[in-house]
PDB file of C-alpha atoms in Angstrom:
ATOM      1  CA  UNK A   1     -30.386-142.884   7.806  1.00 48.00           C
ATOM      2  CA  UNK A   2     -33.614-145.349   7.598  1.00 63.00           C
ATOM      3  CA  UNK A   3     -36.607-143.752   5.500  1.00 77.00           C
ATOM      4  CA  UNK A   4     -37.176-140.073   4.311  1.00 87.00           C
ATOM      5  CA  UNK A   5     -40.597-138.480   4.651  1.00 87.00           C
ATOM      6  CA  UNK A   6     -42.281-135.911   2.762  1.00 90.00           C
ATOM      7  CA  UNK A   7     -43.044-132.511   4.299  1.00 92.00           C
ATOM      8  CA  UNK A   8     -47.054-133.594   4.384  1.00 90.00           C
ATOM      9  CA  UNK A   9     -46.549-136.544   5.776  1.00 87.00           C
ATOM     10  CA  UNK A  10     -45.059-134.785   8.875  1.00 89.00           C
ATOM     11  CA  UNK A  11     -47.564-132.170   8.937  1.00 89.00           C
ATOM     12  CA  UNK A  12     -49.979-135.346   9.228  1.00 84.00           C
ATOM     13  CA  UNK A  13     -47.903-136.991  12.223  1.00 83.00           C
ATOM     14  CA  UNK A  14     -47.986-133.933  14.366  1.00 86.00           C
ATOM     15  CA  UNK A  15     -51.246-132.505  13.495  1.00 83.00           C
ATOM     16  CA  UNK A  16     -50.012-129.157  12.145  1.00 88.00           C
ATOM     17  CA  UNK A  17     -50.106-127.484   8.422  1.00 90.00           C
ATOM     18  CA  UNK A  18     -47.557-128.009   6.387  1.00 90.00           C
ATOM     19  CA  UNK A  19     -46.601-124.365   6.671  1.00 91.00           C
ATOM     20  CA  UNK A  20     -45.753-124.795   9.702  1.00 91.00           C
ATOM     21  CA  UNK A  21     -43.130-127.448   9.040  1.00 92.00           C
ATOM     22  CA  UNK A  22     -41.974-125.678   6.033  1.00 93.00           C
ATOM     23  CA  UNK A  23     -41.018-122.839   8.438  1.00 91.00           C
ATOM     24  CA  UNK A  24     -39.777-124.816  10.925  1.00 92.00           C
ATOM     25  CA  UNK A  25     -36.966-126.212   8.211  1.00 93.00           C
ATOM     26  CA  UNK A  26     -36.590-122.428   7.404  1.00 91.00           C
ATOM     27  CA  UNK A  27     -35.645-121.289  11.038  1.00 88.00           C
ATOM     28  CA  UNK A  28     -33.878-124.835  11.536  1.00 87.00           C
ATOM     29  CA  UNK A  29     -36.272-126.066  14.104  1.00 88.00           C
ATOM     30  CA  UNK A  30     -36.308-129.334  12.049  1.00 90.00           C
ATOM     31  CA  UNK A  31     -32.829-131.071  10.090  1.00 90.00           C
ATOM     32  CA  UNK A  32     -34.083-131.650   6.674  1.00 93.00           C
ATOM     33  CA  UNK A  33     -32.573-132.811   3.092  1.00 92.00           C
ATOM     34  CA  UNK A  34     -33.009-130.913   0.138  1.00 92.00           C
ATOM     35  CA  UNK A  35     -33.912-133.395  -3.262  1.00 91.00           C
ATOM     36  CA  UNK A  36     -34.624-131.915  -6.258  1.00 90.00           C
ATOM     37  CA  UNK A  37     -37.859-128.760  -5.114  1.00 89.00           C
ATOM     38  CA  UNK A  38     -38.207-131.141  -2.183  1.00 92.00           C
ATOM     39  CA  UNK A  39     -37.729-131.023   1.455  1.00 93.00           C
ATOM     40  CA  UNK A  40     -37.412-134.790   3.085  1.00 93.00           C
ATOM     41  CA  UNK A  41     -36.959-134.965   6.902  1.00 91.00           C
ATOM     42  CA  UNK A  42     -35.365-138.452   7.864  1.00 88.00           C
ATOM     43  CA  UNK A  43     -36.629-140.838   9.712  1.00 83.00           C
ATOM     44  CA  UNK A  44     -34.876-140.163  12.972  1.00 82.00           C
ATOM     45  CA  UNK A  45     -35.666-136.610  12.785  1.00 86.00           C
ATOM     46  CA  UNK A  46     -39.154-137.383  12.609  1.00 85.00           C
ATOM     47  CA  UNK A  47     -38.487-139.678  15.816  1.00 82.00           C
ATOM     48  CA  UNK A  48     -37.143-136.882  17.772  1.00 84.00           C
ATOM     49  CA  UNK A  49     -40.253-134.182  16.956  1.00 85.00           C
ATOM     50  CA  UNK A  50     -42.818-137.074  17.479  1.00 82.00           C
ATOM     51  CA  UNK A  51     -40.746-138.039  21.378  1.00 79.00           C
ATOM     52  CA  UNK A  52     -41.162-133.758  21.809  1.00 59.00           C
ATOM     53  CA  UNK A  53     -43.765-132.110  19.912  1.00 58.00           C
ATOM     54  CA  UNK A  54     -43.537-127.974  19.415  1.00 60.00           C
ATOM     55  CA  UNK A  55     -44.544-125.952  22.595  1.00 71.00           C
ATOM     56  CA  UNK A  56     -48.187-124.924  22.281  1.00 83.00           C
ATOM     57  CA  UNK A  57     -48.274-121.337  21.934  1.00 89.00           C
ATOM     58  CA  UNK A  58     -51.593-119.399  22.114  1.00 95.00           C
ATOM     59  CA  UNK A  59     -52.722-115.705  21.877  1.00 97.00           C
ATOM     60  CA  UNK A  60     -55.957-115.162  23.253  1.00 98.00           C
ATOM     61  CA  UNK A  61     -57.938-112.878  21.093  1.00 98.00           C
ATOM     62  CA  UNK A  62     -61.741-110.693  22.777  1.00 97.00           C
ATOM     63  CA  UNK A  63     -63.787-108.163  21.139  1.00 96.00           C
ATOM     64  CA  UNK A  64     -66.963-105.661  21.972  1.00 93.00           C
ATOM     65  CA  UNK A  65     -69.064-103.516  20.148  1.00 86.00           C
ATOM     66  CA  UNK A  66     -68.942-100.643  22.555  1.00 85.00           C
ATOM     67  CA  UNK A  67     -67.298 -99.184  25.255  1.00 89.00           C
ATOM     68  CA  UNK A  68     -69.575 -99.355  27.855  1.00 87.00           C
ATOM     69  CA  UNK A  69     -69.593-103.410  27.123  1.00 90.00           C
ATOM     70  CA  UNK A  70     -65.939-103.187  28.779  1.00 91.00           C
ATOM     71  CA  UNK A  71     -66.812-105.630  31.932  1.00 93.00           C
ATOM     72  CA  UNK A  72     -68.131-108.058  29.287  1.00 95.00           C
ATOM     73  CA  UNK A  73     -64.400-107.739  27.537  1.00 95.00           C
ATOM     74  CA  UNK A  74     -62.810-108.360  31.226  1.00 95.00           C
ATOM     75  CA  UNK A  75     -65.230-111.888  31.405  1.00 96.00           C
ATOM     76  CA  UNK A  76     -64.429-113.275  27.664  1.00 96.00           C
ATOM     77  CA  UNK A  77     -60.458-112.386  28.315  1.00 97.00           C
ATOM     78  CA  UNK A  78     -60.775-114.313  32.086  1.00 96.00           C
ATOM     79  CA  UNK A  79     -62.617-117.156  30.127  1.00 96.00           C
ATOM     80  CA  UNK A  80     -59.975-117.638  27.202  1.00 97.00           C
ATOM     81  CA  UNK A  81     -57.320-117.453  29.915  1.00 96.00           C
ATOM     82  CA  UNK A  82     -58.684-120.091  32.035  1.00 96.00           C
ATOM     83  CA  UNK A  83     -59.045-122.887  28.891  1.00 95.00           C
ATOM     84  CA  UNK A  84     -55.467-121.965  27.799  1.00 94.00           C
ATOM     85  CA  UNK A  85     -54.103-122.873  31.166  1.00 94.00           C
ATOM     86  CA  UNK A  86     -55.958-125.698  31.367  1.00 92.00           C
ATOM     87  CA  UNK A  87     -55.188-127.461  28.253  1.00 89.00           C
ATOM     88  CA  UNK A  88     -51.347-126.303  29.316  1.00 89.00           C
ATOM     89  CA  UNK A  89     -50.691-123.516  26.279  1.00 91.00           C
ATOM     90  CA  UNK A  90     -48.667-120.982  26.666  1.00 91.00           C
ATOM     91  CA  UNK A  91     -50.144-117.436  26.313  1.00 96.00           C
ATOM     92  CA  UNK A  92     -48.165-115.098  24.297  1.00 94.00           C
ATOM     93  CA  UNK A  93     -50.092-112.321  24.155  1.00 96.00           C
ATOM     94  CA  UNK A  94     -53.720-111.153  24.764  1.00 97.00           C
ATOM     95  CA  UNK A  95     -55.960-108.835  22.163  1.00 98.00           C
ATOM     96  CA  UNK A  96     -58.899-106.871  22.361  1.00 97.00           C
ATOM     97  CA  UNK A  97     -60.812-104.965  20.022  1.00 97.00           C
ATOM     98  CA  UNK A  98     -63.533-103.060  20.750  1.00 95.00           C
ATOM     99  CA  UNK A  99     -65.341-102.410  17.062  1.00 91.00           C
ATOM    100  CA  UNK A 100     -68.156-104.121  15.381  1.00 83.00           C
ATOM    101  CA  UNK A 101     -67.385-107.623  14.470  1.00 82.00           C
ATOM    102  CA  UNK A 102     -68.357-106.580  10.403  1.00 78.00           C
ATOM    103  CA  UNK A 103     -65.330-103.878  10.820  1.00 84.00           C
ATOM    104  CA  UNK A 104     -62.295-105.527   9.233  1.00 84.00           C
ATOM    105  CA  UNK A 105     -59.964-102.706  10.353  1.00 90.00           C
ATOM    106  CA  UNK A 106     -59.522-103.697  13.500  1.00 95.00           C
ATOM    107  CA  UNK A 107     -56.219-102.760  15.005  1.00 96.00           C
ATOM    108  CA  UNK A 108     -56.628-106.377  17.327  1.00 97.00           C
ATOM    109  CA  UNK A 109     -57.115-108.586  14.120  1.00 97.00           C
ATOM    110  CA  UNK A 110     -54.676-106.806  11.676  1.00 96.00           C
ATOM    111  CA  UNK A 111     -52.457-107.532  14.302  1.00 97.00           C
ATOM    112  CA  UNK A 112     -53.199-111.032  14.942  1.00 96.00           C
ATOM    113  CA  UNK A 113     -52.709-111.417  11.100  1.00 95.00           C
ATOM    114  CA  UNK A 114     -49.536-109.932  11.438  1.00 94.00           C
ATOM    115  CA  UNK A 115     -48.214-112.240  14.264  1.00 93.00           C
ATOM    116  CA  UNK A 116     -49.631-115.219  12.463  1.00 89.00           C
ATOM    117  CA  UNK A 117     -47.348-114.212   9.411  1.00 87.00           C
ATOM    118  CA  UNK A 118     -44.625-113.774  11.936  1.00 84.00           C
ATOM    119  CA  UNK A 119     -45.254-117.395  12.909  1.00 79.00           C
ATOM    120  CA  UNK A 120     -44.882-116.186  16.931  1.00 86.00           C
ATOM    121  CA  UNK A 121     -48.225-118.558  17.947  1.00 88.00           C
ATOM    122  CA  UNK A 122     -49.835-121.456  16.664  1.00 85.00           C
ATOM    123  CA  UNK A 123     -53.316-121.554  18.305  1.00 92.00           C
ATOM    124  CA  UNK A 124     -55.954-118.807  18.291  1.00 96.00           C
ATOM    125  CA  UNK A 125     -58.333-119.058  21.190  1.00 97.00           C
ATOM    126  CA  UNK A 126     -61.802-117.236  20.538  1.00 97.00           C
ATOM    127  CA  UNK A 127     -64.748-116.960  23.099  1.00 95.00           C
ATOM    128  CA  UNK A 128     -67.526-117.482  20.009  1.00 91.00           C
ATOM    129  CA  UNK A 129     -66.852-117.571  16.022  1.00 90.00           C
ATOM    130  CA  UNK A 130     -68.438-114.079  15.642  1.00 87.00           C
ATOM    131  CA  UNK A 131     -65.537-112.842  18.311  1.00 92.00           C
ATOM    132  CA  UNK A 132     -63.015-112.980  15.541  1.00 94.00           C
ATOM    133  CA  UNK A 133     -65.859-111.879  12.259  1.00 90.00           C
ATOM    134  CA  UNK A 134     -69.708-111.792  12.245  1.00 78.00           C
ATOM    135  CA  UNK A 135     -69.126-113.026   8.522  1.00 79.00           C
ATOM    136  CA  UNK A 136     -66.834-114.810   6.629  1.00 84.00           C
ATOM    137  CA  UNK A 137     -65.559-117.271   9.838  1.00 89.00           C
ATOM    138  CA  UNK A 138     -64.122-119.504   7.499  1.00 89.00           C
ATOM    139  CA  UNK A 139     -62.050-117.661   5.251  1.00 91.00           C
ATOM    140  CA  UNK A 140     -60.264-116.300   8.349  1.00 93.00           C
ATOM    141  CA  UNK A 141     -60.293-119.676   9.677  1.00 91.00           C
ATOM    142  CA  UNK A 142     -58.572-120.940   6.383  1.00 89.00           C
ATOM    143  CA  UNK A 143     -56.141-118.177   6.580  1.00 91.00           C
ATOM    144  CA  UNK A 144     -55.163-118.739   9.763  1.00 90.00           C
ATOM    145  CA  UNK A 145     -54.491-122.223   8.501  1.00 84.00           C
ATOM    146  CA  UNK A 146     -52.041-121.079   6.344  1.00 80.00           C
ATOM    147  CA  UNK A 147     -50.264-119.945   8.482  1.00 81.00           C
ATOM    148  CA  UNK A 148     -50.222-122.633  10.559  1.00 76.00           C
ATOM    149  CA  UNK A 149     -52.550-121.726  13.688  1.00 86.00           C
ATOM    150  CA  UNK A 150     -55.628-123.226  14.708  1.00 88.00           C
ATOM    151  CA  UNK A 151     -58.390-121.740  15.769  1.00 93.00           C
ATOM    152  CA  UNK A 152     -60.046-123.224  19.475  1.00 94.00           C
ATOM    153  CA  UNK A 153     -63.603-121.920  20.405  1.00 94.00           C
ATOM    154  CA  UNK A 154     -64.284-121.921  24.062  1.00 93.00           C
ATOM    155  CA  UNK A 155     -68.095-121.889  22.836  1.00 87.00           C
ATOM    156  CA  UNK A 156     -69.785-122.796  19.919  1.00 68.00           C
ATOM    157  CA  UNK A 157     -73.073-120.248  19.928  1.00 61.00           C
ATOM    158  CA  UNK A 158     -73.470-117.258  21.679  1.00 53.00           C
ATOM    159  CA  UNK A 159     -76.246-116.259  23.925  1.00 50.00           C
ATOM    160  CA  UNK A 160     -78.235-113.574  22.457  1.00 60.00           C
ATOM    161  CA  UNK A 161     -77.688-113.185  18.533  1.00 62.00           C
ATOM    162  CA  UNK A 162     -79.731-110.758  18.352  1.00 70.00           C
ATOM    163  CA  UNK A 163     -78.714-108.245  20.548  1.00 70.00           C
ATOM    164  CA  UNK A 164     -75.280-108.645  19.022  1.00 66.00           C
ATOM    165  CA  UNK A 165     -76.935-108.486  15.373  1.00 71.00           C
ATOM    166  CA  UNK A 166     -79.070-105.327  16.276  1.00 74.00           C
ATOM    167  CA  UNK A 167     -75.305-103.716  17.002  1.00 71.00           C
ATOM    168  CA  UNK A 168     -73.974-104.567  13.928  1.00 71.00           C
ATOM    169  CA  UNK A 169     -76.563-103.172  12.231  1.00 77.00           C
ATOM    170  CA  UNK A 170     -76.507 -99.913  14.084  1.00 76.00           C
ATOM    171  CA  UNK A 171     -72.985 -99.707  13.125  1.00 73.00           C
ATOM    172  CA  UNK A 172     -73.577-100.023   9.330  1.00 77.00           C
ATOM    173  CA  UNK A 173     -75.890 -97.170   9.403  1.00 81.00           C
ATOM    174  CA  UNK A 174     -73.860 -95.185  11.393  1.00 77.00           C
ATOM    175  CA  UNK A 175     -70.997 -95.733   9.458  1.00 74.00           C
ATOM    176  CA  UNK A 176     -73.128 -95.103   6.331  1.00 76.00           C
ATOM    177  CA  UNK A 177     -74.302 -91.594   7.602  1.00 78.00           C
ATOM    178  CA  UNK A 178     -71.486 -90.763   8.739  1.00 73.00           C
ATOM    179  CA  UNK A 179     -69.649 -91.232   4.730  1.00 74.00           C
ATOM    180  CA  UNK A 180     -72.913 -89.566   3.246  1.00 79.00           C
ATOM    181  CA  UNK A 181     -73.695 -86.699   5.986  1.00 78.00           C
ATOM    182  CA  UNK A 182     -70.046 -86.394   7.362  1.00 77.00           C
ATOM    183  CA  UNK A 183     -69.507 -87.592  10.619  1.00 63.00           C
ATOM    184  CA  UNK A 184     -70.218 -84.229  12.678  1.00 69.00           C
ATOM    185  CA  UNK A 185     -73.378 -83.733  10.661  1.00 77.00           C
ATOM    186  CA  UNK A 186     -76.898 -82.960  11.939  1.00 79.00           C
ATOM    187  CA  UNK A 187     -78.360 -85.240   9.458  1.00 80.00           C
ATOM    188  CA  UNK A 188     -76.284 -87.912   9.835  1.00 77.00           C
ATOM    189  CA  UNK A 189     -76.958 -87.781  13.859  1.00 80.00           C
ATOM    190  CA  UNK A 190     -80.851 -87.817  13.208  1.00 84.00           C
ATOM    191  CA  UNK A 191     -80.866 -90.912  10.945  1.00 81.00           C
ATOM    192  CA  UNK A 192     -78.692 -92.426  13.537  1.00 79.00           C
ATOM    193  CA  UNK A 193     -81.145 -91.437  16.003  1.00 84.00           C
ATOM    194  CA  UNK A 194     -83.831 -92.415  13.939  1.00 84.00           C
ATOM    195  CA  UNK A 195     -82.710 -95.944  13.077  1.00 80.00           C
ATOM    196  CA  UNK A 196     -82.299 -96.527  17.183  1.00 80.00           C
ATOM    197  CA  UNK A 197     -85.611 -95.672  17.834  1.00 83.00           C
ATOM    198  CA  UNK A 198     -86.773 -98.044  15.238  1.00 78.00           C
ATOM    199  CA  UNK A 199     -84.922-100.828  16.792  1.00 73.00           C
ATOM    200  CA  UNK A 200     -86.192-100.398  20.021  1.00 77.00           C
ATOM    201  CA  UNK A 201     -89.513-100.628  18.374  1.00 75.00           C
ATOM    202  CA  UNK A 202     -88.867-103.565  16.724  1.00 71.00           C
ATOM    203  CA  UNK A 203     -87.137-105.182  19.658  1.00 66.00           C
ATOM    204  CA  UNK A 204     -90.696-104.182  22.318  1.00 65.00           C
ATOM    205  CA  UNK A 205     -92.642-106.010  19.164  1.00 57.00           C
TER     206      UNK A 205
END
């Protein structure tokens, strides 16, 4: 049966977490032996994944602020489409959200979460970082992890930080107003109102 390998080791060979080989034994992907808590995957085994590595599965994930940003949506999900068929990946599913990136009740990334858990992709493909979060990047990134998908940026910065920054910022106070006023209220549309007239003061500055 030649040597036995630990479940890290062949998370190491084939550059995956070792979630992901963990539930790979679990749905029986991979023949592996059962010592003590342990799960060892012989040698030839290990042959046989490293001659035919696991299908690269991706799900391509967009977002917007606002609806009237929709042809910008159409350009990021044209963009993540074009690197996952050209690194070969197979595209699951696409998901858009259209919500401030500091809103973490997205129906898009709840269900990306879910379909990580699920274990149905194994690479996340992302426009920019703030796509996915405007904060916190890396505690989704590390979740992600543990499930075993990786997270590919087409880009590493995006264009105008501000502008998207400004947004996000108009959505706090709107979403503010809208728990102290009510969300139909007079005041709460005049402090709205009020704050956007102060940003495009600051922004002609």
């Amino acid at each position: 049966m030649g040597r036995l390998y630990k479940v890290s080791e062949v998370a190491r060979m084939l550059n995956v977490h070792r979630v992901t080989v963990l539930r790979w034994i679990c749905d029986k992907k991979i023949r592996a032996i059962r010592i003590g808590k342990l799960w060892m995957i012989p040698e030839e085994e290990v042959r046989r994944l490293l001659g035919g590595k696991q299908e690269d599965v991706a799900v391509l994930y967009a977002r917007i602020s606002r609806e009237d940003q929709k042809g910008d949506l159409e350009k990021q999900l044209k963009t993540l489409e074009q690197y996952a068929t050209a690194r070969g990946y197979k595209i699951a599913e696409m998901i858009t959200d259209i919500a401030s990136g500091l809103n973490e009740n997205r129906n898009g990334l709840k269900k990306l979460i879910e379909l990580a858990k699920e274990g149905k992709f194994n690479i996340l493909v992302i426009t920019y970082p703030d796509r996915l979060t405007r904060f916190g990047f890396k505690y989704l990134e590390e979740l992600f992890t543990a499930y075993g998908v990786r997270i590919e940026t087409v880009f590493m910065t995006e264009k105008s930080p501000k502008e998207e920054l400004l947004e996000d910022l108009l959505f706090i106070v709107t979403s503010f107003a809208g728990k102290l006023y009510g969300i139909r209220s007079h005041k709460k549309r005049k402090l709205v109102q009020g704050f956007k007239q102060l940003l495009k003061e600051i922004e002609g500055e």
